[in-house]
CSV table of C-alpha atoms and ligand atoms in Angstrom, one decimal:
chain,number,residue,atom,x,y,z
A,230,MET,CA,0.1,0.0,-0.1
A,231,ILE,CA,1.5,3.4,-0.9
A,232,GLY,CA,0.4,6.8,-1.7
A,233,ASP,CA,0.5,8.4,-5.5
A,234,GLY,CA,3.5,10.5,-4.3
A,235,GLY,CA,5.4,7.4,-3.0
A,236,PHE,CA,4.6,5.6,-5.9
A,237,ALA,CA,5.7,8.0,-8.2
A,238,VAL,CA,9.1,7.5,-6.9
A,239,THR,CA,9.2,3.9,-7.0
A,240,ALA,CA,6.6,2.9,-9.8
A,241,THR,CA,9.4,1.2,-12.1
A,242,GLU,CA,10.0,-1.6,-9.5
A,243,LEU,CA,6.5,-3.1,-10.9
A,244,ARG,CA,8.6,-3.8,-13.9
A,245,THR,CA,10.8,-6.2,-11.7
A,246,ALA,CA,7.5,-7.6,-10.1
A,247,VAL,CA,6.7,-8.8,-13.7
A,248,ALA,CA,10.1,-10.0,-14.7
A,249,ARG,CA,10.0,-12.0,-11.5
A,250,ARG,CA,6.3,-13.1,-11.9
A,251,LEU,CA,5.4,-11.8,-8.1
A,252,ARG,CA,2.0,-12.3,-7.5
A,253,LEU,CA,1.9,-8.9,-6.0
A,254,THR,CA,-0.9,-6.5,-5.4
A,255,VAL,CA,0.3,-3.0,-5.1
A,256,MET,CA,-2.7,-0.8,-4.0
A,257,VAL,CA,-1.9,3.2,-4.5
A,258,PHE,CA,-3.9,5.7,-2.8
A,259,CYS,CA,-4.6,8.3,-5.2
A,260,ASP,CA,-5.5,11.9,-4.1
A,261,GLY,CA,-3.4,14.1,-6.6
A,262,SER,CA,-1.4,15.4,-3.6
A,263,LEU,CA,1.5,14.9,-1.5
A,264,ASN,CA,-1.4,15.3,1.2
A,265,ARG,CA,0.0,15.0,4.6
A,266,ILE,CA,2.8,17.2,3.5
A,267,GLU,CA,0.2,19.4,2.2
A,268,LEU,CA,-1.4,19.4,5.6
A,269,LYS,CA,1.7,20.3,7.6
A,270,GLN,CA,2.3,23.0,5.0
A,271,ARG,CA,-1.6,24.6,5.8
A,272,ALA,CA,-1.0,23.8,9.7
A,273,LEU,CA,2.2,26.2,9.6
A,274,GLY,CA,0.4,28.8,7.7
A,275,TYR,CA,1.8,28.5,4.4
A,276,GLY,CA,-0.1,27.5,1.1
A,277,GLY,CA,0.1,24.3,-0.3
A,278,THR,CA,3.6,24.5,-2.2
A,279,ALA,CA,4.7,22.0,-5.0
A,280,THR,CA,2.7,19.6,-3.3
A,281,ARG,CA,-0.1,19.0,-6.0
A,282,LEU,CA,0.5,15.7,-8.7
A,283,ASP,CA,-1.1,16.3,-11.9
A,284,ASP,CA,-3.1,13.4,-13.4
A,285,ILE,CA,-1.4,10.1,-14.3
A,286,ASP,CA,-3.4,7.2,-15.5
A,287,LEU,CA,-1.6,4.4,-13.1
A,288,VAL,CA,-3.5,1.5,-15.3
A,289,ALA,CA,-1.6,2.8,-18.5
A,290,LEU,CA,1.5,3.4,-16.9
A,291,ALA,CA,1.2,-0.4,-15.5
A,292,GLY,CA,0.2,-1.6,-18.8
A,293,ALA,CA,3.1,-0.2,-20.2
A,294,MET,CA,5.3,-2.6,-18.0
A,295,GLY,CA,3.4,-5.7,-18.7
A,296,CYS,CA,1.5,-5.2,-15.5
A,297,ASP,CA,-2.4,-5.6,-15.1
A,298,GLY,CA,-3.9,-2.7,-13.6
A,299,VAL,CA,-7.6,-1.7,-12.6
A,300,ARG,CA,-8.9,1.5,-11.1
A,301,VAL,CA,-11.3,1.7,-8.2
A,302,THR,CA,-13.5,4.7,-6.8
A,303,SER,CA,-15.5,2.4,-4.2
A,304,ALA,CA,-15.4,-0.5,-1.5
A,305,ALA,CA,-17.4,-2.5,-3.8
A,306,GLU,CA,-15.2,-1.9,-6.7
A,307,LEU,CA,-12.0,-2.9,-4.8
A,308,GLU,CA,-13.8,-6.1,-4.0
A,309,LYS,CA,-14.7,-7.2,-7.3
A,310,ALA,CA,-11.2,-6.2,-8.4
A,311,THR,CA,-9.2,-8.1,-5.8
A,312,THR,CA,-11.2,-11.5,-6.4
A,313,GLY,CA,-9.1,-14.0,-7.7
A,314,LEU,CA,-6.0,-13.2,-6.6
A,315,ALA,CA,-4.3,-16.3,-5.3
A,316,THR,CA,-4.8,-17.3,-9.0
A,317,ARG,CA,-2.7,-14.8,-10.5
A,318,THR,CA,0.5,-15.2,-12.3
A,319,GLY,CA,2.0,-11.6,-11.8
A,320,PRO,CA,1.5,-8.5,-10.1
A,321,LEU,CA,-1.7,-6.5,-10.0
A,322,LEU,CA,-1.6,-2.7,-9.8
A,323,VAL,CA,-4.9,-1.2,-8.1
A,324,GLU,CA,-5.3,2.6,-8.2
A,325,ALA,CA,-7.7,3.3,-5.9
A,326,CYS,CA,-9.0,7.0,-6.5
A,327,ILE,CA,-9.8,8.4,-2.6
A,328,ASP,CA,-11.0,11.6,-1.1
A,329,PRO,CA,-8.1,13.2,0.9
A,330,ALA,CA,-10.9,15.4,3.3
A,331,GLN,CA,-10.6,12.4,5.5
A,332,TYR,CA,-6.9,13.3,6.6
A,333,GLU,CA,-7.8,16.8,7.7
A,334,ALA,CA,-10.1,15.2,10.4
A,335,GLN,CA,-7.1,13.4,11.6
A,336,PHE,CA,-4.8,16.2,11.4
A,337,GLN,CA,-4.5,18.8,14.5
A,338,GLY,CA,-2.0,21.5,14.7
A,339,GLY,CA,0.2,19.7,12.1
A,340,VAL,CA,0.3,16.2,14.1
A,341,ALA,CA,-1.3,13.2,12.2
A,342,TYR,CA,-2.9,10.8,14.4
B,537,TPP,C1,12.9,8.8,-1.9
B,537,TPP,C2,11.7,9.7,-0.8
B,537,TPP,N1,11.5,11.0,-1.4
B,537,TPP,C3,10.7,12.1,-0.9
B,537,TPP,C4,10.3,11.7,0.5
B,537,TPP,C5,9.7,12.4,1.3
B,537,TPP,N2,8.3,12.3,1.4
B,537,TPP,C6,7.8,11.9,2.6
B,537,TPP,S1,6.2,11.4,2.6
B,537,TPP,C7,6.0,12.2,0.9
B,537,TPP,C8,4.7,12.5,0.3
B,537,TPP,C9,4.2,11.2,0.0
B,537,TPP,O1,2.9,11.3,-0.9
B,537,TPP,P1,1.8,10.1,-1.1
B,537,TPP,O2,2.5,9.2,-1.2
B,537,TPP,O3,0.9,10.7,-2.2
B,537,TPP,O4,1.0,10.3,0.6
B,537,TPP,P2,-0.2,10.7,1.1
B,537,TPP,O5,0.1,11.9,2.3
B,537,TPP,O6,-0.9,11.8,-0.1
B,537,TPP,O7,-1.0,9.7,1.6
B,537,TPP,C10,7.2,12.6,0.4
B,537,TPP,C11,7.4,13.3,-0.7
B,537,TPP,C12,10.6,10.3,1.2
B,537,TPP,N3,10.2,10.2,1.8
B,537,TPP,N4,11.3,9.4,0.1
B,538,MG,MG1,-1.0,11.4,-2.1
């Protein structure tokens, strides 16, 4: 499990997972932001700076490396996308589109609880 910012700097590891035929499921939580850092910036009174991520089609990115990918926007879609993992022969990327608003509730004075 990884955020979209973290995945942006590690994405090509998927190619190794394909080459090694690893039955790995990589779940990317996509909120278009380095969100916890953005929240810390705002808590310190700065506007968000250099913390937004432009959209990347992660399913297409995975496909370019020979990796299956699926985009989900709900728990039901996630459940459907992750059935049959035990019979897979290679990695699966799950692009999970999430609303970052929930993080703000966990954030008080720049500290994540
Ligand atoms: C290789 C590397 N580069 C930069 C950082 C600094 N860093 C820590 S958290 C973070 C943002 C991560 O954003 P994301 O993965 O989207 O998480 P979110 O808070 O949005 O869930 C960054 C850039 C790091 N830890 N490691
Ligand atoms: Mg993020």
